[in-house]
Coordinates of C-alpha atoms and ligand atoms in Angstrom, one line a residue:
Chain A
X1 CA 164.2 89.4 120.5
X2 CA 162.5 90.1 123.8
X3 CA 158.8 90.9 124.5
X4 CA 157.6 92.4 127.8
X5 CA 154.8 94.2 129.6
X6 CA 152.3 91.6 128.5
X7 CA 153.3 91.4 124.8
X8 CA 154.8 87.9 125.6
X9 CA 151.3 86.8 126.2
X10 CA 150.6 87.2 122.4
X11 CA 153.3 84.6 121.8
X12 CA 152.2 81.8 124.1
X13 CA 154.0 83.6 127.0
X14 CA 157.4 83.2 125.4
X15 CA 159.5 86.2 126.3
X16 CA 162.8 85.6 124.4
X17 CA 163.0 84.5 120.8
X18 CA 166.1 83.9 118.8
X19 CA 165.1 84.5 115.2
X20 CA 166.6 84.2 111.9
X21 CA 164.7 86.5 109.6
X22 CA 165.0 85.8 105.9
X23 CA 165.3 88.9 103.8
X24 CA 164.9 89.4 100.1
X25 CA 167.3 92.3 99.7
X26 CA 170.6 90.6 100.6
X27 CA 172.2 93.7 102.0
X28 CA 169.6 95.2 104.2
X29 CA 167.0 94.1 106.9
X30 CA 164.9 96.9 108.3
X31 CA 162.7 97.1 111.4
X32 CA 159.6 97.1 109.1
X33 CA 160.7 93.7 107.7
X34 CA 161.1 92.4 111.2
X35 CA 157.7 93.6 112.3
X36 CA 156.0 91.9 109.3
X37 CA 157.9 88.7 110.0
X38 CA 157.0 88.8 113.7
X39 CA 153.4 89.4 112.9
X40 CA 153.1 86.4 110.6
X41 CA 155.5 84.0 112.4
X42 CA 155.3 84.7 116.2
X43 CA 152.0 86.4 117.1
X44 CA 149.6 83.7 118.0
X45 CA 146.6 85.8 119.0
X46 CA 145.1 89.3 118.9
X47 CA 147.5 90.9 116.4
X48 CA 145.9 94.3 117.1
X49 CA 147.6 94.2 120.4
X50 CA 150.9 94.4 118.6
X51 CA 150.5 96.1 115.2
X52 CA 148.5 99.1 114.1
X53 CA 148.6 100.0 110.5
X54 CA 152.2 99.4 109.4
X55 CA 153.8 100.0 112.8
X56 CA 153.5 98.9 116.4
X57 CA 150.4 99.9 118.3
X58 CA 150.4 103.0 120.6
X59 CA 151.9 102.2 124.0
X60 CA 154.6 99.8 122.7
X61 CA 158.2 100.9 123.0
X62 CA 160.6 99.4 120.5
X63 CA 164.3 99.1 121.5
X64 CA 167.1 98.1 119.2
X65 CA 170.2 97.2 121.3
X66 CA 168.7 99.0 124.3
X67 CA 168.0 102.1 122.4
X68 CA 164.6 103.6 121.5
X69 CA 164.0 102.9 117.8
X70 CA 163.0 106.6 117.4
X71 CA 166.7 107.4 117.9
X72 CA 167.9 104.9 115.2
X73 CA 165.5 105.4 112.3
X74 CA 162.1 103.8 113.4
X75 CA 160.7 101.5 110.8
X76 CA 163.7 102.2 108.6
X77 CA 166.2 101.2 111.3
X78 CA 168.7 98.7 109.8
X79 CA 169.2 95.5 111.7
X80 CA 172.3 93.4 111.7
X81 CA 173.3 89.9 112.8
X82 CA 173.0 89.5 116.7
X83 CA 171.0 92.7 117.2
X84 CA 168.7 92.6 120.2
X85 CA 165.2 94.0 119.6
X86 CA 162.9 94.5 122.6
X87 CA 159.1 95.2 122.3
X88 CA 157.8 96.4 125.6
X89 CA 154.2 97.5 126.4
X90 CA 153.9 100.4 128.8
X91 CA 152.6 99.5 132.2
X92 CA 150.2 101.6 134.2
X93 CA 149.6 99.6 137.4
X94 CA 150.9 100.3 140.8
Chain B
X1 CA 199.0 95.5 208.6
X2 CA 195.6 94.6 207.6
X3 CA 194.4 97.9 209.2
X4 CA 197.0 99.9 207.3
X5 CA 196.0 98.4 204.1
X6 CA 192.4 99.1 204.9
X7 CA 193.1 102.6 205.7
X8 CA 195.1 103.2 202.6
X9 CA 192.3 101.4 200.7
X10 CA 189.5 103.5 202.1
X11 CA 191.3 106.7 201.3
X12 CA 191.6 105.5 197.7
X13 CA 187.9 104.7 197.7
X14 CA 187.1 108.1 199.2
X15 CA 189.2 109.7 196.4
X16 CA 187.4 107.6 193.8
X17 CA 184.0 108.6 195.3
X18 CA 184.9 112.3 195.1
X19 CA 186.0 111.9 191.5
X20 CA 182.7 110.2 190.5
X21 CA 180.7 112.8 192.3
X22 CA 182.3 115.5 190.2
X23 CA 181.7 113.6 187.1
X24 CA 178.1 113.1 188.1
X25 CA 177.7 116.8 188.6
X26 CA 179.1 117.4 185.2
X27 CA 176.8 114.8 183.6
X28 CA 173.7 116.3 185.5
X29 CA 174.6 119.7 184.2
X30 CA 174.8 118.4 180.7
X31 CA 171.5 116.5 181.2
X32 CA 169.6 119.5 182.4
X33 CA 171.0 121.6 179.5
X34 CA 169.7 119.0 177.0
X35 CA 166.4 118.7 178.8
X36 CA 165.9 122.4 178.7
X37 CA 166.6 122.3 175.0
X38 CA 164.2 119.4 174.6
X39 CA 161.4 121.2 176.4
X40 CA 161.9 124.3 174.3
X41 CA 161.9 122.6 170.9
X42 CA 158.5 121.1 170.5
X43 CA 156.8 124.5 171.0
X44 CA 159.0 126.0 168.4
X45 CA 158.3 123.2 166.0
X46 CA 154.6 123.6 166.3
X47 CA 154.7 127.3 165.7
X48 CA 156.8 126.8 162.6
X49 CA 154.5 124.1 161.3
X50 CA 151.7 126.7 161.4
X51 CA 153.7 129.4 159.7
X52 CA 155.4 127.4 157.1
X53 CA 154.4 126.9 153.5
X54 CA 155.5 123.8 151.8
X55 CA 158.0 125.3 149.5
X56 CA 161.0 125.4 151.8
X57 CA 162.3 125.7 155.3
X58 CA 166.0 126.0 155.7
X59 CA 165.6 129.1 157.8
X60 CA 164.2 127.0 160.7
X61 CA 167.2 124.7 160.7
X62 CA 169.6 127.5 161.8
X63 CA 168.8 129.7 164.7
X64 CA 169.6 127.1 167.2
X65 CA 173.1 128.4 167.4
X66 CA 174.9 125.1 167.2
X67 CA 174.4 124.5 163.5
X68 CA 176.6 126.4 161.0
X69 CA 175.7 124.0 158.1
X70 CA 172.0 124.2 158.7
X71 CA 171.8 120.9 160.5
X72 CA 171.2 120.7 164.2
X73 CA 172.8 118.1 166.5
X74 CA 169.8 115.8 166.3
X75 CA 169.7 115.9 162.6
X76 CA 173.5 115.3 162.4
X77 CA 173.1 112.2 164.5
X78 CA 170.0 110.9 162.8
X79 CA 171.3 111.4 159.3
X80 CA 174.9 110.7 160.1
X81 CA 175.1 107.7 157.6
X82 CA 174.0 110.1 154.8
X83 CA 176.4 112.7 155.9
X84 CA 179.3 110.2 155.8
X85 CA 178.7 109.6 152.1
X86 CA 181.3 111.7 150.2
X87 CA 178.9 112.1 147.3
X88 CA 175.9 113.1 149.4
X89 CA 177.2 114.7 152.6
X90 CA 176.0 117.9 154.3
X91 CA 175.0 119.5 151.0
X92 CA 172.9 116.5 149.9
X93 CA 171.1 116.4 153.3
X94 CA 170.5 120.2 153.5
X95 CA 169.1 120.1 149.9
X96 CA 166.8 117.3 151.0
X97 CA 165.6 119.3 154.0
X98 CA 164.9 122.2 151.7
X99 CA 162.9 120.1 149.2
X100 CA 159.2 119.3 149.0
X101 CA 158.0 116.1 147.3
X102 CA 154.4 115.1 146.4
X103 CA 153.7 111.4 146.1
X104 CA 150.5 110.7 144.1
X105 CA 149.1 107.4 145.2
X106 CA 149.6 105.6 148.5
X107 CA 149.4 102.1 147.1
X108 CA 152.0 99.4 146.2
X109 CA 154.5 101.9 144.7
X110 CA 153.6 104.7 147.2
X111 CA 154.3 102.5 150.2
X112 CA 158.1 102.2 150.0
X113 CA 158.3 105.7 148.4
X114 CA 156.6 107.3 151.4
X115 CA 158.4 105.3 154.0
X116 CA 161.8 106.1 152.6
X117 CA 161.0 109.8 151.9
X118 CA 159.6 110.2 155.4
X119 CA 162.7 108.6 156.9
X120 CA 165.4 110.3 154.9
X121 CA 164.8 113.9 155.8
X122 CA 162.7 115.5 153.0
X123 CA 161.6 118.9 154.2
X124 CA 157.9 118.5 153.1
X125 CA 156.2 115.3 152.1
X126 CA 152.8 115.4 150.5
X127 CA 150.5 112.4 150.0
X128 CA 147.5 112.5 147.7
X129 CA 145.0 109.6 147.3
X130 CA 141.2 109.2 147.8
X131 CA 141.3 105.4 148.1
X132 CA 140.4 103.2 151.1
X133 CA 142.6 100.5 152.5
X134 CA 141.3 97.0 151.5
X135 CA 142.5 93.6 152.8
X136 CA 143.6 92.6 149.3
X137 CA 146.0 95.6 149.2
X138 CA 148.1 94.6 152.2
X139 CA 150.3 92.0 150.5
X140 CA 152.0 94.8 148.6
X141 CA 150.9 98.1 150.2
X142 CA 153.2 97.6 153.2
X143 CA 152.7 101.1 154.6
X144 CA 149.1 100.1 155.7
X145 CA 148.6 98.1 158.9
X146 CA 145.7 95.7 159.0
X147 CA 144.0 97.9 161.6
X148 CA 143.5 100.6 158.9
X149 CA 141.4 98.4 156.5
X150 CA 138.3 100.4 155.6
X151 CA 140.1 103.7 156.4
X152 CA 141.5 106.3 154.0
X153 CA 144.9 105.3 152.6
X154 CA 146.3 108.8 153.2
X155 CA 145.5 108.6 156.9
X156 CA 146.9 105.2 157.3
X157 CA 150.1 106.2 155.3
X158 CA 150.5 109.3 157.3
X159 CA 150.3 107.4 160.6
X160 CA 153.0 105.0 159.3
X161 CA 155.2 107.9 158.2
X162 CA 154.8 109.6 161.6
X163 CA 156.1 106.6 163.4
X164 CA 159.1 106.9 161.2
X165 CA 160.0 110.2 162.8
X166 CA 157.6 111.3 165.5
X167 CA 158.3 108.9 168.2
X168 CA 160.4 111.7 169.5
X169 CA 158.9 114.5 167.6
X170 CA 161.5 117.1 168.4
X171 CA 164.1 115.2 166.5
X172 CA 162.5 115.8 163.2
X173 CA 160.7 119.0 163.8
X174 CA 162.0 120.0 160.4
X175 CA 159.8 117.5 158.6
X176 CA 156.3 118.3 157.5
X177 CA 153.7 115.8 156.3
X178 CA 150.8 117.1 154.3
X179 CA 147.8 114.9 153.6
X180 CA 145.4 115.4 150.6
X181 CA 142.5 113.0 151.1
X182 CA 141.2 113.4 147.5
X183 CA 141.9 112.1 144.1
X184 CA 144.3 114.2 142.0
X185 CA 142.2 115.5 139.1
X186 CA 142.5 118.2 136.4
X187 CA 140.4 120.5 138.7
X188 CA 142.7 120.3 141.8
X189 CA 146.0 119.2 140.4
X190 CA 147.4 122.7 139.6
X191 CA 146.6 123.8 143.1
X192 CA 148.1 120.9 144.9
X193 CA 151.1 120.2 142.6
X194 CA 152.2 123.9 142.6
X195 CA 153.0 123.6 146.3
X196 CA 155.8 121.1 145.7
X197 CA 159.2 120.9 144.0
X198 CA 159.1 117.3 142.8
X199 CA 156.3 114.9 141.9
X200 CA 156.3 111.1 142.2
X201 CA 153.7 109.3 140.1
X202 CA 152.7 106.2 142.1
X203 CA 149.2 105.8 140.5
X204 CA 147.7 102.8 139.0
X205 CA 145.9 104.0 135.9
X206 CA 146.5 105.5 132.4
X207 CA 144.5 108.8 132.5
X208 CA 146.2 109.8 135.8
X209 CA 149.6 109.2 134.2
X210 CA 148.8 111.6 131.3
X211 CA 147.2 114.1 133.6
X212 CA 150.2 114.1 136.1
X213 CA 152.7 114.4 133.3
X214 CA 150.9 117.3 131.7
X215 CA 150.5 119.0 135.0
X216 CA 154.2 118.7 135.7
X217 CA 155.0 120.2 132.3
X218 CA 152.6 123.1 132.8
X219 CA 154.1 123.8 136.3
X220 CA 157.6 122.9 135.3
X221 CA 158.2 120.2 137.9
X222 CA 160.3 117.0 137.5
X223 CA 158.3 113.8 137.6
X224 CA 159.5 110.5 138.9
X225 CA 157.3 107.9 137.2
X226 CA 157.0 104.2 138.1
X227 CA 154.6 101.4 137.2
X228 CA 154.3 97.8 138.1
X229 CA 152.1 94.9 137.0
X230 CA 152.3 91.2 137.3
X231 CA 156.0 90.4 137.5
X232 CA 157.3 93.5 135.7
X233 CA 158.1 97.1 136.5
X234 CA 159.1 100.2 134.7
X235 CA 160.7 103.5 135.9
X236 CA 161.9 106.8 134.4
X237 CA 162.2 110.5 135.2
X238 CA 160.1 112.9 133.0
X239 CA 160.4 116.5 132.3
X240 CA 163.8 116.9 133.9
X241 CA 166.8 118.8 132.6
X242 CA 165.5 118.9 129.0
X243 CA 164.3 115.3 129.0
X244 CA 161.0 114.0 127.5
X245 CA 157.6 114.0 129.1
X246 CA 155.1 111.1 129.1
X247 CA 153.4 112.4 125.9
X248 CA 156.7 112.6 124.1
X249 CA 157.0 108.8 124.5
X250 CA 153.3 108.0 124.2
X251 CA 151.6 110.7 122.1
X252 CA 148.7 108.3 121.5
X253 CA 147.2 106.3 124.3
X254 CA 147.2 102.5 123.9
X255 CA 143.9 100.7 123.2
X256 CA 141.9 100.0 126.4
X257 CA 142.4 96.2 125.9
X258 CA 146.1 96.8 126.5
X259 CA 145.5 98.6 129.9
X260 CA 145.7 95.9 132.4
X261 CA 145.0 96.5 136.1
X262 CA 146.4 94.8 139.2
X263 CA 142.9 93.7 140.2
X264 CA 142.6 91.8 136.9
X265 CA 146.1 90.7 136.1
X266 CA 147.6 90.3 139.6
X267 CA 150.9 91.7 140.9
X268 CA 153.6 90.1 143.0
X269 CA 153.8 92.2 146.1
X270 CA 157.5 92.9 146.1
X271 CA 157.5 94.1 142.5
X272 CA 155.9 97.5 143.1
X273 CA 158.1 97.5 146.3
X274 CA 161.3 97.3 144.2
X275 CA 160.0 99.9 141.7
X276 CA 158.8 102.2 144.5
X277 CA 162.3 102.0 146.2
X278 CA 163.9 103.0 143.0
X279 CA 161.4 105.9 142.6
X280 CA 162.3 107.0 146.1
X281 CA 166.0 106.8 145.1
X282 CA 165.4 108.9 142.0
X283 CA 163.4 111.5 144.0
X284 CA 166.2 111.7 146.6
X285 CA 168.8 112.2 143.8
X286 CA 166.7 115.0 142.1
X287 CA 166.0 116.6 145.5
X288 CA 169.6 116.5 146.7
X289 CA 171.1 117.3 143.3
X290 CA 173.5 114.3 143.3
X291 CA 174.3 111.7 140.7
X292 CA 172.7 110.9 137.4
X293 CA 169.0 110.3 137.2
X294 CA 167.0 108.1 134.8
X295 CA 165.9 111.1 132.7
X296 CA 166.2 110.1 129.1
X297 CA 166.5 106.5 130.1
X298 CA 164.0 103.9 131.2
X299 CA 164.6 101.0 133.7
X300 CA 162.7 97.8 132.8
X301 CA 162.5 95.2 135.6
X302 CA 161.6 91.6 134.9
X303 CA 161.1 90.0 138.3
X304 CA 160.5 86.5 137.0
X305 CA 163.8 86.1 135.2
X306 CA 165.7 88.5 137.4
X307 CA 166.6 90.9 134.6
X308 CA 167.0 94.6 134.8
X309 CA 167.4 96.4 131.5
X310 CA 168.2 100.2 131.3
X311 CA 167.4 101.6 127.8
X312 CA 167.9 104.9 126.2
X313 CA 164.7 106.6 125.3
X314 CA 163.9 109.4 122.9
X315 CA 164.5 113.0 124.0
X316 CA 161.9 115.8 124.1
X317 CA 159.7 115.4 121.0
X318 CA 159.4 118.4 118.6
X319 CA 155.8 117.4 118.0
X320 CA 154.8 117.0 121.6
X321 CA 151.6 118.8 122.2
X322 CA 152.5 119.5 125.9
X323 CA 156.2 120.1 126.1
X324 CA 157.3 120.6 122.4
X325 CA 158.8 123.9 121.2
X326 CA 155.5 124.8 119.5
X327 CA 153.2 123.5 122.2
X328 CA 150.7 125.9 123.7
X329 CA 149.3 123.8 126.5
X330 CA 148.0 126.4 129.0
X331 CA 146.7 125.9 132.5
X332 CA 143.2 126.5 131.2
X333 CA 143.6 123.8 128.6
X334 CA 145.0 121.5 131.2
X335 CA 142.0 122.0 133.5
X336 CA 139.6 121.5 130.6
X337 CA 141.3 118.4 129.2
X338 CA 139.2 115.2 129.5
X339 CA 141.8 112.6 130.4
X340 CA 139.4 109.7 130.9
X341 CA 137.9 110.4 127.5
X342 CA 141.3 110.7 125.9
X343 CA 142.4 107.3 127.2
X344 CA 139.0 105.7 127.1
X345 CA 139.8 104.5 130.6
X346 CA 138.7 105.4 134.1
X347 CA 140.9 106.9 136.9
X348 CA 139.1 104.8 139.4
X349 CA 139.5 101.0 139.6
X350 CA 136.0 100.9 141.0
X351 CA 134.1 102.2 138.0
X352 CA 134.1 99.3 135.6
X353 CA 132.3 99.6 132.3
X354 CA 129.4 97.2 132.3
X355 CA 129.0 95.2 129.1
X356 CA 125.5 94.8 127.6
X357 CA 125.9 92.3 124.8
X358 CA 122.8 90.1 125.2
X359 CA 119.0 90.4 125.2
X360 CA 117.5 89.9 128.6
X361 CA 116.1 86.6 127.5
X362 CA 119.7 85.3 127.3
X363 CA 120.5 86.2 130.9
X364 CA 119.4 85.0 134.3
X365 CA 120.2 86.5 137.7
X366 CA 122.3 84.7 140.3
X367 CA 119.2 84.2 142.5
X368 CA 117.4 82.6 139.5
X369 CA 120.4 80.3 139.0
X370 CA 120.3 79.4 142.7
X371 CA 116.7 78.3 142.2
X372 CA 117.8 76.1 139.3
X373 CA 120.4 74.4 141.5
X374 CA 117.9 74.1 144.5
X375 CA 115.3 72.6 142.2
X376 CA 117.8 70.1 140.7
X377 CA 116.9 71.2 137.2
X378 CA 119.0 69.5 134.6
X379 CA 121.8 71.8 133.4
X380 CA 125.5 72.3 132.7
X381 CA 127.3 75.2 134.3
X382 CA 130.1 76.4 132.1
X383 CA 132.8 78.6 133.8
X384 CA 134.7 80.6 131.1
X385 CA 137.4 82.2 133.4
X386 CA 141.1 81.5 132.9
X387 CA 142.1 78.2 134.5
X388 CA 144.2 79.8 137.1
X389 CA 141.2 81.8 138.2
X390 CA 139.1 78.6 138.3
X391 CA 141.7 77.0 140.6
X392 CA 141.2 79.9 143.1
X393 CA 137.5 79.1 143.6
X394 CA 134.5 77.8 141.6
X395 CA 130.9 77.0 141.9
X396 CA 130.2 73.2 142.4
X397 CA 129.7 71.0 139.5
X398 CA 130.9 73.5 136.9
X399 CA 133.1 72.7 133.9
X400 CA 135.9 75.2 133.1
X401 CA 136.6 76.1 129.5
X402 CA 138.4 79.5 129.3
X403 CA 136.9 81.9 126.8
X404 CA 139.7 81.8 124.3
X405 CA 139.5 78.0 124.2
X406 CA 135.7 77.9 123.7
X407 CA 135.8 77.4 119.9
X408 CA 138.0 74.3 120.1
X409 CA 136.0 72.8 123.0
X410 CA 132.5 73.0 121.5
X411 CA 132.3 69.2 121.4
X412 CA 133.0 69.0 125.2
X413 CA 130.0 71.3 125.9
X414 CA 127.9 69.2 123.6
X415 CA 128.8 65.9 125.3
X416 CA 128.3 67.4 128.8
X417 CA 124.8 68.6 127.8
X418 CA 124.0 65.1 126.4
X419 CA 125.2 63.5 129.6
X420 CA 123.2 65.8 131.8
X421 CA 120.1 65.2 129.6
X422 CA 120.6 61.4 129.8
X423 CA 121.0 61.4 133.6
X424 CA 117.9 63.5 134.3
X425 CA 115.7 62.4 131.4
X426 CA 115.0 66.1 130.7
X427 CA 116.5 68.5 128.2
X428 CA 119.5 70.1 130.1
X429 CA 120.0 73.9 130.0
X430 CA 123.4 75.6 129.6
X431 CA 124.4 78.4 131.9
X432 CA 127.6 80.4 131.6
X433 CA 129.5 82.2 134.4
X434 CA 132.7 84.2 134.8
X435 CA 134.1 86.5 137.4
X436 CA 132.2 89.7 136.8
X437 CA 129.7 88.9 134.0
X438 CA 131.5 90.2 130.9
X439 CA 133.3 87.2 129.5
X440 CA 130.2 85.1 130.2
X441 CA 128.2 87.4 127.9
X442 CA 130.9 87.1 125.2
X443 CA 130.7 83.3 125.5
X444 CA 126.9 83.2 125.3
X445 CA 127.0 85.5 122.3
X446 CA 129.4 83.0 120.6
X447 CA 127.6 79.9 121.7
X448 CA 124.2 81.1 120.7
X449 CA 125.4 81.5 117.1
X450 CA 127.3 78.2 117.1
X451 CA 124.8 75.6 118.0
X452 CA 123.7 76.5 121.5
X453 CA 120.8 78.9 121.2
X454 CA 119.6 78.1 124.7
X455 CA 122.9 79.2 126.4
X456 CA 122.2 81.8 129.2
X457 CA 124.6 84.2 130.9
X458 CA 124.5 84.4 134.7
X459 CA 124.4 88.1 135.1
X460 CA 127.1 89.8 137.2
X461 CA 129.2 86.5 137.6
X462 CA 130.7 85.3 140.8
X463 CA 130.9 88.9 142.1
X464 CA 127.1 89.0 142.1
X465 CA 126.8 85.5 143.4
X466 CA 128.7 86.7 146.6
X467 CA 126.5 89.8 146.8
X468 CA 123.1 88.3 146.1
X469 CA 123.3 84.6 147.1
X470 CA 126.2 83.4 149.2
X471 CA 128.3 86.0 151.1
X472 CA 130.6 83.3 152.3
X473 CA 131.7 82.3 148.8
X474 CA 135.4 83.4 148.4
X475 CA 135.8 86.7 146.6
X476 CA 139.1 87.8 144.9
Ligands
ZN1 ZN1 156.5 116.1 125.8

């Protein structure tokens, strides 16, 4: 799992996390499960900078295996072993 | 024998001299032809500049007789390395010469964009910016020479672009440079952008990004969008060949706390340089019609770990209020839209919202604090900036506890106060300072509720210290 665009700062500056997310339903892990897990296990400060309501806050792009999660089911996107999930905050500077 | 040889030798020499004289005549004839052409051309170029609109100009490239493909001899030589590229060639170059590109922002991104676009033969290059060159821009805004500090960025950028091609102005008489010394806003954007074929977003703020994207949708122009901050960059092409616009990706603006600026977060100079170069490349591809652009994809650049990731992003959104199939975003709506209100963020880096958290009784001015120091009044000066800011510069005899670490360091403040009281024999006061006077207010608000009711904020922070007390104190 990779965080960028400042989101790494919410996890003590760590950009890349290899995570093993336990899931209740043996057959299926969805993006919504990962978000909940990240929020309670990785985010060290200012959770509002990552989560809004039950999804990511506006201005954060979520990429599952280098693909916009909107193209693969959003919160319902199914995750598998070794998937790479990237959370990236949009930048505006120049 | 010697004489014979000499005689034979001198006839050889005479023959050689005659031969060279003929060659010299031929060279002089060619020289005068070229010089006549040279003297003729600048006048033509000036006339054409006057009569030309920005939209296109291939007509002026022919008419010199020697160019069947629209490129004259000078252009062929100058752009020969482009022409030699099988995928680019004459067609790519003539397409470039026909195109007009507007670069919004002459800063860190705009610097390499403008230098490359001015050098590569774009027909018309526009620059829009209302900013002034500052010394702390120069480490990344490489288009600006130090001599232009204090002058408008567009003028400085235009001067640098002109030395790219005007040292012999006739060579590139086909290129036109247009300077818009104003901020691009809802009120002038339609007017300015409509004169160009392609727009490059090289701005540094969120409301401008929404505004430029909307404007490009309304006027149906492709948008090359880049951003850089800290050690990271991002790049994509919006509203091109059915691809998404900025709002398709970001229908709701992020919270203001997530909108960092280079003046707060810093930026490694070469990072916008890399992103700007890639923007110039995408603009050249769109203008010349070659290759595959980043439309529908986004390039993410992580300079610190040397990683570039190119990801597939969503297509045009059916719900997009600007470019969706049911969108009715008119020119009038565009002009009336409040982008700064929508994003809760300013287009200008200069206008910073001032925080007013505290009653006046909990604040002192920098001049008052100077008197405290001069009178050797017992006190503790708490600096709540991040530690890497503190290492840049700090007021003497201060202690540094960054704002987020305040809560866990309350005992340190307590012991410092007790120490100061013991040394002076008088009750020590507590003053809090930061860079601009916002975090110090937050700190005082917290401290006053957590055992330090006498804590006072030094209003305006180190910025005001420089303005009101010590102009020689380093500013950053
Ligand atoms: Zn859209």
